[in-house]
Short mmCIF file of C-alpha atoms and ligand atoms in Angstrom, two decimals:
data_model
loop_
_atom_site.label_atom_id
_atom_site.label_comp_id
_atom_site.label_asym_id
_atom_site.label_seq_id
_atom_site.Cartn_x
_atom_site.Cartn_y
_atom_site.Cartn_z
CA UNK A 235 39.68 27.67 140.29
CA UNK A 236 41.68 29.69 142.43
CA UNK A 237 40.00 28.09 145.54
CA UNK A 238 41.21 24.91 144.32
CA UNK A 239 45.08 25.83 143.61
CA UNK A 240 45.01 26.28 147.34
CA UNK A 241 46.92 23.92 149.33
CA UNK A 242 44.98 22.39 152.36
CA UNK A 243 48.40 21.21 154.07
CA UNK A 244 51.98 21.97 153.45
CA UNK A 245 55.29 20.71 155.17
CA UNK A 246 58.85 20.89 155.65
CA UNK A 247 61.24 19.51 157.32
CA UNK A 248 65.02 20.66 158.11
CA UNK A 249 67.95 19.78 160.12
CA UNK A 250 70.57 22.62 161.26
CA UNK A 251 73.88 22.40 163.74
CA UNK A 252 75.25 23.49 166.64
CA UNK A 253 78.10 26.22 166.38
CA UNK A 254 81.21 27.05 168.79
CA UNK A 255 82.72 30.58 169.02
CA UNK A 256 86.10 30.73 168.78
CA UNK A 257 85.53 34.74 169.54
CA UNK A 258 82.83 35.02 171.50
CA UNK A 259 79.83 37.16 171.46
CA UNK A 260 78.92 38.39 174.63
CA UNK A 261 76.53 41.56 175.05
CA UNK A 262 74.07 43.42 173.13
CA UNK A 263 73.76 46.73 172.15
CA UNK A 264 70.07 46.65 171.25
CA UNK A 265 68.07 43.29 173.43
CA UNK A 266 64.94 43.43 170.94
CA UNK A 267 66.68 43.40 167.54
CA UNK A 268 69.63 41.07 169.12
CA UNK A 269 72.49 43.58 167.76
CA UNK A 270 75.94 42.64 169.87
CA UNK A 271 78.76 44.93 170.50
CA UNK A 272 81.59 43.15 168.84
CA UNK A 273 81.57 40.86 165.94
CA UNK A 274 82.30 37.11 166.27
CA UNK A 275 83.75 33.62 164.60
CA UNK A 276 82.64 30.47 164.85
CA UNK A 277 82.51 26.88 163.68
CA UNK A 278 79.90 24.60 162.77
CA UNK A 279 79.65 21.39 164.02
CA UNK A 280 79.05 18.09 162.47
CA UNK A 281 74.98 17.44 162.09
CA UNK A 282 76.22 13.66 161.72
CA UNK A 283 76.28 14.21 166.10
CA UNK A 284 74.95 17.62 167.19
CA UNK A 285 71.71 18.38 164.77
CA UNK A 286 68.13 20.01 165.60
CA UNK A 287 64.99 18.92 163.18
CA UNK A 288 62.03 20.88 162.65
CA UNK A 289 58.93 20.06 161.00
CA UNK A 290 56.91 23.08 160.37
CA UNK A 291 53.38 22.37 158.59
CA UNK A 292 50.54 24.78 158.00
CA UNK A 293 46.69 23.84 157.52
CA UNK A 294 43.47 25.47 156.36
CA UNK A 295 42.41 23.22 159.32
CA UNK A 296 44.62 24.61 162.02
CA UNK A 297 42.97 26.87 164.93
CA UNK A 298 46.02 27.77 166.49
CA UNK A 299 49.43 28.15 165.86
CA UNK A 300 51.42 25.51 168.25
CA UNK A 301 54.59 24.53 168.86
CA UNK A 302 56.79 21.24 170.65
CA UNK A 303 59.59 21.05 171.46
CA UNK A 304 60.84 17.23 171.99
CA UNK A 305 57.97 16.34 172.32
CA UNK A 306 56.85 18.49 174.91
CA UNK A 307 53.98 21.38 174.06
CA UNK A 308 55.73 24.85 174.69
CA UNK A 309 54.84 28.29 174.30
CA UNK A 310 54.48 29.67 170.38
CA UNK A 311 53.75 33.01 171.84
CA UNK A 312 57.51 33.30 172.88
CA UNK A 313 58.79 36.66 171.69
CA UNK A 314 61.49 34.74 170.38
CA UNK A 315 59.74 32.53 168.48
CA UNK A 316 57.40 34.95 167.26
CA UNK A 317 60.23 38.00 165.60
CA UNK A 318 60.98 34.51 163.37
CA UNK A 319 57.47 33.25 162.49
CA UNK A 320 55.34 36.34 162.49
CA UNK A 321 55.64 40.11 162.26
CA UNK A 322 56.21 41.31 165.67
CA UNK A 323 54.92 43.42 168.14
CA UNK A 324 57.45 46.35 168.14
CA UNK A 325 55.99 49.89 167.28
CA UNK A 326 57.89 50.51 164.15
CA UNK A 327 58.42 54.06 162.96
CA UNK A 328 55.43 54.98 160.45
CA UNK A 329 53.81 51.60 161.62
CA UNK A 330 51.84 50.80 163.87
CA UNK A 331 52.58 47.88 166.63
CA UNK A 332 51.33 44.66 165.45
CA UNK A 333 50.27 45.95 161.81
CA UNK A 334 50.85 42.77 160.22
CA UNK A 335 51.62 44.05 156.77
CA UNK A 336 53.57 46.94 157.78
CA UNK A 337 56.30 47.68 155.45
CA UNK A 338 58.84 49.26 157.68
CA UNK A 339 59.91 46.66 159.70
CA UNK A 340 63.75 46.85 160.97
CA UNK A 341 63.79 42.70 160.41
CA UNK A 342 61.53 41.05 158.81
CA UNK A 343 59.76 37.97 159.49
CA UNK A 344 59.80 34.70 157.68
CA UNK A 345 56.03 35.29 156.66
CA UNK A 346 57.05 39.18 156.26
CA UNK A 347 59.34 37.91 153.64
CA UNK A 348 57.25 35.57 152.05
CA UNK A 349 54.18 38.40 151.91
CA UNK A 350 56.65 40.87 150.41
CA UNK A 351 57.99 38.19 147.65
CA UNK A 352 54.75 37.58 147.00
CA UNK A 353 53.73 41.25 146.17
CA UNK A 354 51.54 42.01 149.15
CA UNK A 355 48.69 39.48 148.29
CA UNK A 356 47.98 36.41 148.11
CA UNK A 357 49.39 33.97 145.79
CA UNK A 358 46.68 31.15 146.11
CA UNK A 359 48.62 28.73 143.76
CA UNK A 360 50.78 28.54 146.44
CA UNK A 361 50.50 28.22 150.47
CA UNK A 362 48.27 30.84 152.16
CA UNK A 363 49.42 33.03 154.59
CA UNK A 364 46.67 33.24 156.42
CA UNK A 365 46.69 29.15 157.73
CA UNK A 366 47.83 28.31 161.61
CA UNK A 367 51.45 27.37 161.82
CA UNK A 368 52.29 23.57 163.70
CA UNK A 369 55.88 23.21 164.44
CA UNK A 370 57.60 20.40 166.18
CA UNK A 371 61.49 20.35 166.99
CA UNK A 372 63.57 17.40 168.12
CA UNK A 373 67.45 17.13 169.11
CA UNK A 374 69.68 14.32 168.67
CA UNK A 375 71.23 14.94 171.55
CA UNK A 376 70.27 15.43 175.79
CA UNK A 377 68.95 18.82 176.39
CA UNK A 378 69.78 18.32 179.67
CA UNK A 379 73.86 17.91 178.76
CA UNK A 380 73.70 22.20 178.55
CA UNK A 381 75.28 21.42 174.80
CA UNK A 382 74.15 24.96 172.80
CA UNK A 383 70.77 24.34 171.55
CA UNK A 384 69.25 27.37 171.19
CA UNK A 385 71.01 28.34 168.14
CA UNK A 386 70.41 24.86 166.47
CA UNK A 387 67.03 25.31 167.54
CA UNK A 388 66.08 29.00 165.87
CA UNK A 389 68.23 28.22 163.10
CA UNK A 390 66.16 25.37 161.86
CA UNK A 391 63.26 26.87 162.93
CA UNK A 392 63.88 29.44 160.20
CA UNK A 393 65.06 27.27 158.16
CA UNK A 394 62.34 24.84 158.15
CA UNK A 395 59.83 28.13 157.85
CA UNK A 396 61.58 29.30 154.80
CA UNK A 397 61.10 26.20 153.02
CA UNK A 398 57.78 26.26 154.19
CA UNK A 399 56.97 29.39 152.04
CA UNK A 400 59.46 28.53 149.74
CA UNK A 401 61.81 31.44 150.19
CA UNK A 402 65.29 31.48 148.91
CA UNK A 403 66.93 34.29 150.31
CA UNK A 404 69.33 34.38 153.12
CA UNK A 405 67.76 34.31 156.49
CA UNK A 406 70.48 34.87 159.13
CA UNK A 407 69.10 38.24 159.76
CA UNK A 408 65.71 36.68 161.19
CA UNK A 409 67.56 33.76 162.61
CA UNK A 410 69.56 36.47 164.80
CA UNK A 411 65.90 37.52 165.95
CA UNK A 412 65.64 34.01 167.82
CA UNK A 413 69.28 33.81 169.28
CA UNK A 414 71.80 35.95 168.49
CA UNK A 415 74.25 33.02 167.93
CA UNK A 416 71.73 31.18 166.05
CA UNK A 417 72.14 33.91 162.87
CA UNK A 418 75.77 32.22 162.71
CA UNK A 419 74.67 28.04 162.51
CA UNK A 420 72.55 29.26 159.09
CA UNK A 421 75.98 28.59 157.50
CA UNK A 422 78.52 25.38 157.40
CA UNK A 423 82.58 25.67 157.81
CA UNK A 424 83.38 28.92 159.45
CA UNK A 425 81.09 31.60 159.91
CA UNK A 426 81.59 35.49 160.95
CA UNK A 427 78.48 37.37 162.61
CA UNK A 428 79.40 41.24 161.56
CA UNK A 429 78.41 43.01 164.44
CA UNK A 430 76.95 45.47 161.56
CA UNK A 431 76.89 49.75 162.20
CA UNK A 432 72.92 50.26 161.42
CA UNK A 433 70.87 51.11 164.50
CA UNK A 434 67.87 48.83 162.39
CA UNK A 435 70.00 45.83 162.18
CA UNK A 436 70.16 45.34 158.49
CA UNK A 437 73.37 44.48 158.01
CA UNK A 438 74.31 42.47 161.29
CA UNK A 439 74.59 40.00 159.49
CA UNK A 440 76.06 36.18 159.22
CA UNK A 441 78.85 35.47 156.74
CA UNK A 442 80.53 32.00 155.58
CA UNK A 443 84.38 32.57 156.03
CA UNK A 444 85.66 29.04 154.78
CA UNK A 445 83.51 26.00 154.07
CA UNK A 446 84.24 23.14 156.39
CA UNK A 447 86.16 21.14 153.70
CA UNK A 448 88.58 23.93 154.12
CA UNK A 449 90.31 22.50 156.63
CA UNK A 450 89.33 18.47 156.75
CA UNK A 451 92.24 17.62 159.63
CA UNK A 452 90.29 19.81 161.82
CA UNK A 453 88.43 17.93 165.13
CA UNK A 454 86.40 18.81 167.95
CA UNK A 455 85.93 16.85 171.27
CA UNK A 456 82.92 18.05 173.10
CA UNK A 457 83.88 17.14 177.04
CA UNK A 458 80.61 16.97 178.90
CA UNK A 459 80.96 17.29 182.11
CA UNK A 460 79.03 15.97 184.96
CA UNK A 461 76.72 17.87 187.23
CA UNK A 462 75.15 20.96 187.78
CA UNK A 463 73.21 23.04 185.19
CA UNK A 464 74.34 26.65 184.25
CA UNK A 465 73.44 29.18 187.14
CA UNK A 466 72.39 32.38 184.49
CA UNK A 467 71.20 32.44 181.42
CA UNK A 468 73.21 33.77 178.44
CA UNK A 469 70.90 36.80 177.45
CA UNK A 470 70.78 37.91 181.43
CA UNK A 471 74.30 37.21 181.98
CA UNK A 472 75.16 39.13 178.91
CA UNK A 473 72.79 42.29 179.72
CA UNK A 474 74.70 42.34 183.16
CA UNK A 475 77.78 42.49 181.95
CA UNK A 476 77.00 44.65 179.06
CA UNK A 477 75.96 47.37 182.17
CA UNK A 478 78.88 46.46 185.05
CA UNK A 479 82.39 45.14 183.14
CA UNK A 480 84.74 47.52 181.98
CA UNK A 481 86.72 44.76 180.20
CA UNK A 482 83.82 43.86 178.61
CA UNK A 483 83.83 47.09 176.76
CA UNK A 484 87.59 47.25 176.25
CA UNK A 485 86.64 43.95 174.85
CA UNK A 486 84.18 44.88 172.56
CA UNK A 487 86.18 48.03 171.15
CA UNK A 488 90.08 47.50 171.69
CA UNK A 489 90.36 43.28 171.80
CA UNK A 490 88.06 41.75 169.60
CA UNK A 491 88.31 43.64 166.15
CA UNK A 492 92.35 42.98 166.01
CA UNK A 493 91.69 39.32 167.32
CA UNK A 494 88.69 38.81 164.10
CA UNK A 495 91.50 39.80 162.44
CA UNK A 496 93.96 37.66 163.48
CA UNK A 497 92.09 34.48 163.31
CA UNK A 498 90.59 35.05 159.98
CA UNK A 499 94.07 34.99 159.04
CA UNK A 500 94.37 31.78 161.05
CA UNK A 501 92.02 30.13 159.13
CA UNK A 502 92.66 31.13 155.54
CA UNK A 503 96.03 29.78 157.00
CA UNK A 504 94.81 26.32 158.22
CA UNK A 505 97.39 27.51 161.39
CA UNK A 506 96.61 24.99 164.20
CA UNK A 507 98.96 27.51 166.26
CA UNK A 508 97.92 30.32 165.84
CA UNK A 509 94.06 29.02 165.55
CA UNK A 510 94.60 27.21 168.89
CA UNK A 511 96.49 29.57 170.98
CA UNK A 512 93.63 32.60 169.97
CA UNK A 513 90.65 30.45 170.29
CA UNK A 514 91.89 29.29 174.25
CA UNK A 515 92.29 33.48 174.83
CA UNK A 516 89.21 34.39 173.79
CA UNK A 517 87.54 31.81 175.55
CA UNK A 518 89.75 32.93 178.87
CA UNK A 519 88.72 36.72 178.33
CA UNK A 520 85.07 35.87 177.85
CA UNK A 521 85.52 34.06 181.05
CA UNK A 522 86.92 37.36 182.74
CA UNK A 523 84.47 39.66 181.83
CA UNK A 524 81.84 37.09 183.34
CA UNK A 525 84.14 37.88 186.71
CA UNK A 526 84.27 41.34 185.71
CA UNK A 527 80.37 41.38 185.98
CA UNK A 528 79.15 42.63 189.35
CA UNK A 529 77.87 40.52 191.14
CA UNK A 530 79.62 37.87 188.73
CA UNK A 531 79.29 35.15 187.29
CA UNK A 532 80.78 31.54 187.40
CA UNK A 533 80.53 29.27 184.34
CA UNK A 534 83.46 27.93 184.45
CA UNK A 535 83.95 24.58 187.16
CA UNK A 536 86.47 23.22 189.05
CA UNK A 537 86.54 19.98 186.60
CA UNK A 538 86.37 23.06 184.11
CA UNK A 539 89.70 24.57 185.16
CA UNK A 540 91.00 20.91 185.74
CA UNK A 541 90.22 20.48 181.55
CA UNK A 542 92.27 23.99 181.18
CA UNK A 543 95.09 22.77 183.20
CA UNK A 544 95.68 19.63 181.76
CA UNK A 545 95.21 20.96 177.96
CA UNK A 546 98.24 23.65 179.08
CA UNK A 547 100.20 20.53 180.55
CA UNK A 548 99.51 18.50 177.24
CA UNK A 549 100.86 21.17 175.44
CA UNK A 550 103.68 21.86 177.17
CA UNK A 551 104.75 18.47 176.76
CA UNK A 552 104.63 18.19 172.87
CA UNK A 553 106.40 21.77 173.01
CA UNK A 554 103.66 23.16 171.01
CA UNK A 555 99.63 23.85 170.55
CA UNK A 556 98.04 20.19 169.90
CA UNK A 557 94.67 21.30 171.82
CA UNK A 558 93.05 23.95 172.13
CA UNK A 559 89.74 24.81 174.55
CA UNK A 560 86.81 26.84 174.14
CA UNK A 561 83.97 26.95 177.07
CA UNK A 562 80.86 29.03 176.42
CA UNK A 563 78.07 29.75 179.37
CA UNK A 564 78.26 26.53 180.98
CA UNK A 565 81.08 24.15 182.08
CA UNK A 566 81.30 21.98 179.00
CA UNK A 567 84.91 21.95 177.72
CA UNK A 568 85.04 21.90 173.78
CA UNK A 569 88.26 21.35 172.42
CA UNK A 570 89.66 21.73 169.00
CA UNK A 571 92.86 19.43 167.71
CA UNK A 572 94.17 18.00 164.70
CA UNK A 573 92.80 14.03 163.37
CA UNK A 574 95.95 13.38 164.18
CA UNK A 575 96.29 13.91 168.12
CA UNK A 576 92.45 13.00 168.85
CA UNK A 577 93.39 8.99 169.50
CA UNK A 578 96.36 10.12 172.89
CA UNK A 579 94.45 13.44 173.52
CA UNK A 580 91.16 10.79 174.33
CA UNK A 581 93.45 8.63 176.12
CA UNK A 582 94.62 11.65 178.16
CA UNK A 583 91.49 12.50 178.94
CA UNK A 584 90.18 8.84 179.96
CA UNK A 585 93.10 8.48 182.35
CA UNK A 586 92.53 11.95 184.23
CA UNK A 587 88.83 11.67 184.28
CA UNK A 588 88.36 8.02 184.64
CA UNK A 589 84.74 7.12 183.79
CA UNK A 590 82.61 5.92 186.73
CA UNK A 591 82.07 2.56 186.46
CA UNK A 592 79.68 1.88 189.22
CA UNK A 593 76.10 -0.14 188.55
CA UNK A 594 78.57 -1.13 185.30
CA UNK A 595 76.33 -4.03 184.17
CA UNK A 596 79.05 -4.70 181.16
CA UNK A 597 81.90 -5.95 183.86
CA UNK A 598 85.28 -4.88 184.69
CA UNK A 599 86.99 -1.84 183.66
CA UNK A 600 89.43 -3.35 181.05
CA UNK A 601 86.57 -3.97 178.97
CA UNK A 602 85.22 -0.69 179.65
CA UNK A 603 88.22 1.48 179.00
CA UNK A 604 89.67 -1.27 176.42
CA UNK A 605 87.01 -1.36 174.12
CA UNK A 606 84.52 0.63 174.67
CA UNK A 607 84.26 3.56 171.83
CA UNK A 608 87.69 2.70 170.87
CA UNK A 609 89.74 0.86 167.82
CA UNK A 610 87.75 -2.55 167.24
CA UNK A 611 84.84 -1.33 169.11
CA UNK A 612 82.08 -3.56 167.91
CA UNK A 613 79.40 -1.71 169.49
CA UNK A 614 78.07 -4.72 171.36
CA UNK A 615 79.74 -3.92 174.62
CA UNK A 616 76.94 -0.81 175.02
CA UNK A 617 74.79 1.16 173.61
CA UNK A 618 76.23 4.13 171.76
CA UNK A 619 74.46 6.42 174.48
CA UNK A 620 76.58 4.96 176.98
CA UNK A 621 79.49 4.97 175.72
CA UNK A 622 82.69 7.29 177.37
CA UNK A 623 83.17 7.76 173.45
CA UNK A 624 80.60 8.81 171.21
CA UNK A 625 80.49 10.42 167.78
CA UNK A 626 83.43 9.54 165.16
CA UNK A 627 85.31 6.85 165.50
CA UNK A 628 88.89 6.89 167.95
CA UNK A 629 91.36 4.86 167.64
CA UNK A 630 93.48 3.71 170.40
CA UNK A 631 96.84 4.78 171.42
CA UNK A 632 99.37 3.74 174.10
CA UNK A 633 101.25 7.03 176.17
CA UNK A 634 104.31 6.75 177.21
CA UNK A 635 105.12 6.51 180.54
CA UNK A 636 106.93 10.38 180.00
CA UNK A 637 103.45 11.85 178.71
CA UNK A 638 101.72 9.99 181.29
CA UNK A 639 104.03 11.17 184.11
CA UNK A 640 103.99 15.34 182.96
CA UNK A 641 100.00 14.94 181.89
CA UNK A 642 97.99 12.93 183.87
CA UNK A 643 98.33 14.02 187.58
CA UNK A 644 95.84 13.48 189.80
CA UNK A 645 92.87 11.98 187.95
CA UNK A 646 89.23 12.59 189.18
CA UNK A 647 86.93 10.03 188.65
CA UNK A 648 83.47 10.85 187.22
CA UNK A 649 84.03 14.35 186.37
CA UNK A 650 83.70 13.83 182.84
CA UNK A 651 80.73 12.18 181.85
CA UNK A 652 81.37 11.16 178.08
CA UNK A 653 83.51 13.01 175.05
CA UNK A 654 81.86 13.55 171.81
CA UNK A 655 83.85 13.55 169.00
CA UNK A 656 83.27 15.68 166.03
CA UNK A 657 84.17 17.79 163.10
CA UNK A 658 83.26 21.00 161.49
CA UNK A 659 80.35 20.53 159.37
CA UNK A 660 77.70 22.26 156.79
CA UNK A 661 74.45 24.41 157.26
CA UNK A 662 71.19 23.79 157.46
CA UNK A 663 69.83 20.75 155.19
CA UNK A 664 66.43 20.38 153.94
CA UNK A 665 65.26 16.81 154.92
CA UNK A 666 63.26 15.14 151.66
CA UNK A 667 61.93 12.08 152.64
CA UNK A 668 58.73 12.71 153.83
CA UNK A 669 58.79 9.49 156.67
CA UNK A 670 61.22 12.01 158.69
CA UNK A 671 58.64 14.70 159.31
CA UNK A 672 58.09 14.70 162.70
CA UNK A 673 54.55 15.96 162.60
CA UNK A 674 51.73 13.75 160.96
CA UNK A 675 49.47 14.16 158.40
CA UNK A 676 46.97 14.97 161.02
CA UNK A 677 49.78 17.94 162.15
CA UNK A 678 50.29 16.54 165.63
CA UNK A 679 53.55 15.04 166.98
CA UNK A 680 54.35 11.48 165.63
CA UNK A 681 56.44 9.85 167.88
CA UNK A 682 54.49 11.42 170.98
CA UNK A 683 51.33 11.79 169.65
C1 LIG B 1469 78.78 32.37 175.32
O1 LIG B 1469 73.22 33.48 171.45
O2 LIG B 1469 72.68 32.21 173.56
O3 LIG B 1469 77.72 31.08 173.64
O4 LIG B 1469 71.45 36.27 171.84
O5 LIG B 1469 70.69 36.28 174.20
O6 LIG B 1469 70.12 34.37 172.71
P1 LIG B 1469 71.12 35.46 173.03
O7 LIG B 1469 72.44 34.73 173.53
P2 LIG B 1469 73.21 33.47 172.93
O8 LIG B 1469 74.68 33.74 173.51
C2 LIG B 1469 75.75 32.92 173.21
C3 LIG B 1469 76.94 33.33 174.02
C4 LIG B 1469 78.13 32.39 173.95
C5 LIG B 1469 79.18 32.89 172.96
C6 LIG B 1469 78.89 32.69 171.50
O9 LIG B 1469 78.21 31.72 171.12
O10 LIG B 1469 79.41 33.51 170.72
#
């Protein structure tokens, strides 16, 4: 009878966003448990435009664990992958390495959790432990635009694992284990990642600060830019930095606790200001130590600097803080403002960055910059993934010939590829209708089967 309770397949299916820092986390002061040096704050965007989903089934007919990732087989022995789904390979103190069962683990794994919840055995009413794991993850947006997806990516991995053993508890701890920014998109609104005190890891931990109807004026404009991919990876970059930049660790000790502080003040506040004016530092000093680094290293662009320069004119002219940037390890610009000063900030940015309108099979550029993504947009022109404007709508706005004049001096063509619009959103989301798993009942890939 027992035999029977047994489930031959189970799946789940989850969606979970992308996050910006608006104080950065940048090194590590343990690599394998993913513990950083200072604390940080971030936002969660809007799943409506920046989601990942994961399907994660597992079968009494399974061989193997396996994992793709857009459709693409990858590696499920990652140990990234596997400090989420499994137990590990660390020697843990009084365990031995590997020792699936082993009750001292510093962080434990999804199925570590569901073992322990469980009492040690095996509840056979309920999903076995035992079965091969098939996951399949998808985003909604180009990989290859160097938008954050790694954190998207572990925290619905987690997510979609949890439900999978149906665990309720709060997972950002084994989230962190995949991506250390990840442990901060298993919340919605505005999120703190405690840097924590406890060499084991325990209680680095993610926090919600405000849920993201605190502050519903609030937008983001994700400015993609055009060209080259990021030269080093966050977790090297970090590690080098971590060992060579003196500011980093002025950073870390002096700088970032007062400036947590500050901008959960900001926040609680609503204080576009103060909110702004922090967010752009932070995202400056983070830059610095990267120059700091020996040798160092360049994330930011030319057309990134270019974004900088002409948010700092923009502001100048309205006499106060109506954007605000943030850039993380890439040259992506991502920049906060109110609803209120999205429509001429866009407009701002389509006159200094004029979209390339070569091989344009849709005709001239008044049509283009007229319509396209704008007020009374009918979405006939193009297709939403060619739009300069995608995401929420924009309405349009005439600048005067002042703002124009102070703002928009010498425009380069091209250098922006398209502007997402967006808005601080909620945290994972289980996905119920069973059509949008993305593996099928045979626990291979649908759409690239
Ligand atoms: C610049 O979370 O990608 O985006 O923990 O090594 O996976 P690992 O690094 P990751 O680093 C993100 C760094 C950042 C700042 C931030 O998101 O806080």
């Amino acid at each position: 009878a027992a035999m029977a309770a047994e489930r031959a397949l189970a799946m789940a299916t989850c969606t979970a966003p992308v996050n910006i820092a608006v104080i950065k986390y940048w090194g590590k002061r343990d690599t394998d448990l993913i513990l950083p040096i200072n604390s940080s704050l971030s936002v969660t965007l809007h799943q409506d435009q920046l989601k990942t989903t994961t399907t994660a089934a597992a079968s009494r007919d399974f061989t193997e664990d396996r994992l793709w990732l857009n459709g693409k087989e990858a590696d499920v022995g990652h140990p990234r992958v596997q400090a989420c789904l499994r137990e590990g390979e660390r020697p843990l103190p009084g365990g031995v390495p590997g020792d699936p069962v082993s009750p001292d683990a510093a962080v434990p794994a999804v199925r570590r959790l569901a073992r322990k919840r469980r009492g040690g055995g095996e509840d056979t009413a309920t999903l076995s432990l035992s079965y091969k794991i098939h996951i399949a993850s998808e985003n909604n947006f180009p990989t290859a635009a160097g938008l954050a997806s790694s954190a998207a990516g572990y925290a619905c991995l987690v997510s979609a694992l949890a439900r999978l053993y149906g665990l309720e508890e709060e997972l950002s701890e084994v989230a962190r284990r995949g991506s250390g920014s990840a442990c901060r998109s298993m919340f919605g609104g505005f999120v703190q990642w405690q840097r924590g005190e406890r060499p084991d890891g325990t209680d680095s931990l993610a926090l919600q600060v405000a849920p993201e109807t605190h502050w519903p004026e609030l937008r983001v404009l994700v400015l993609v830019v055009s060209g080259e991919k990021k030269p080093v990876g966050s977790t090297a970059g970090m590690q080098t930095s971590v060992e060579t930049s003196p500011l980093l660790k002025h950073r870390a000790e002096v700088v970032v606790p007062e400036r947590l502080a500050q901008m959960m003040r900001h926040i609680r506040d609503r204080d576009f200001e103060g909110f702004g004016q922090l967010a752009m530092r932070d995202s400056n000093q983070f830059h610095a130590t990267c120059l700091d680094t020996f040798p160092p290293i360049f994330y930011l662009t030319d057309v990134s600097r270019h974004i900088i320069a002409l948010a700092h004119r923009y502001n100048a002219h309205h006499g106060h803080t109506k954007v605000a940037y943030t850039f993380d390890a890439g040259p992506n610009a991502v920049i906060f403002a109110l609803a209120d000063t999205v429509a001429e900030f866009v407009e701002v940015v389509r006159r200094s960055f004029p979209p390339a309108t070569n091989g344009d099979q849709y005709g001239n550029a008044t049509s283009y910059w007229g319509r396209v993504g704008g007020a009374g947009d009918t979405g006939t022109e193009r297709s939403p993934r060619h739009r300069f404007v995608r995401g929420l709508p924009v309405g349009s706005a005439a600048l005067s010939q002042e703002l124009v004049a102070a703002v928009v001096t010498e425009p380069v063509p091209g250098a922006v590829q398209y502007i997402l619009h967006t808005q601080p959103g909620p945290g994972p989301q289980l996905v119920d209708d069973p059509s949008q798993h993305l593996l099928g009942a045979d626990g291979l890939p649908r759409s690239h089967a």
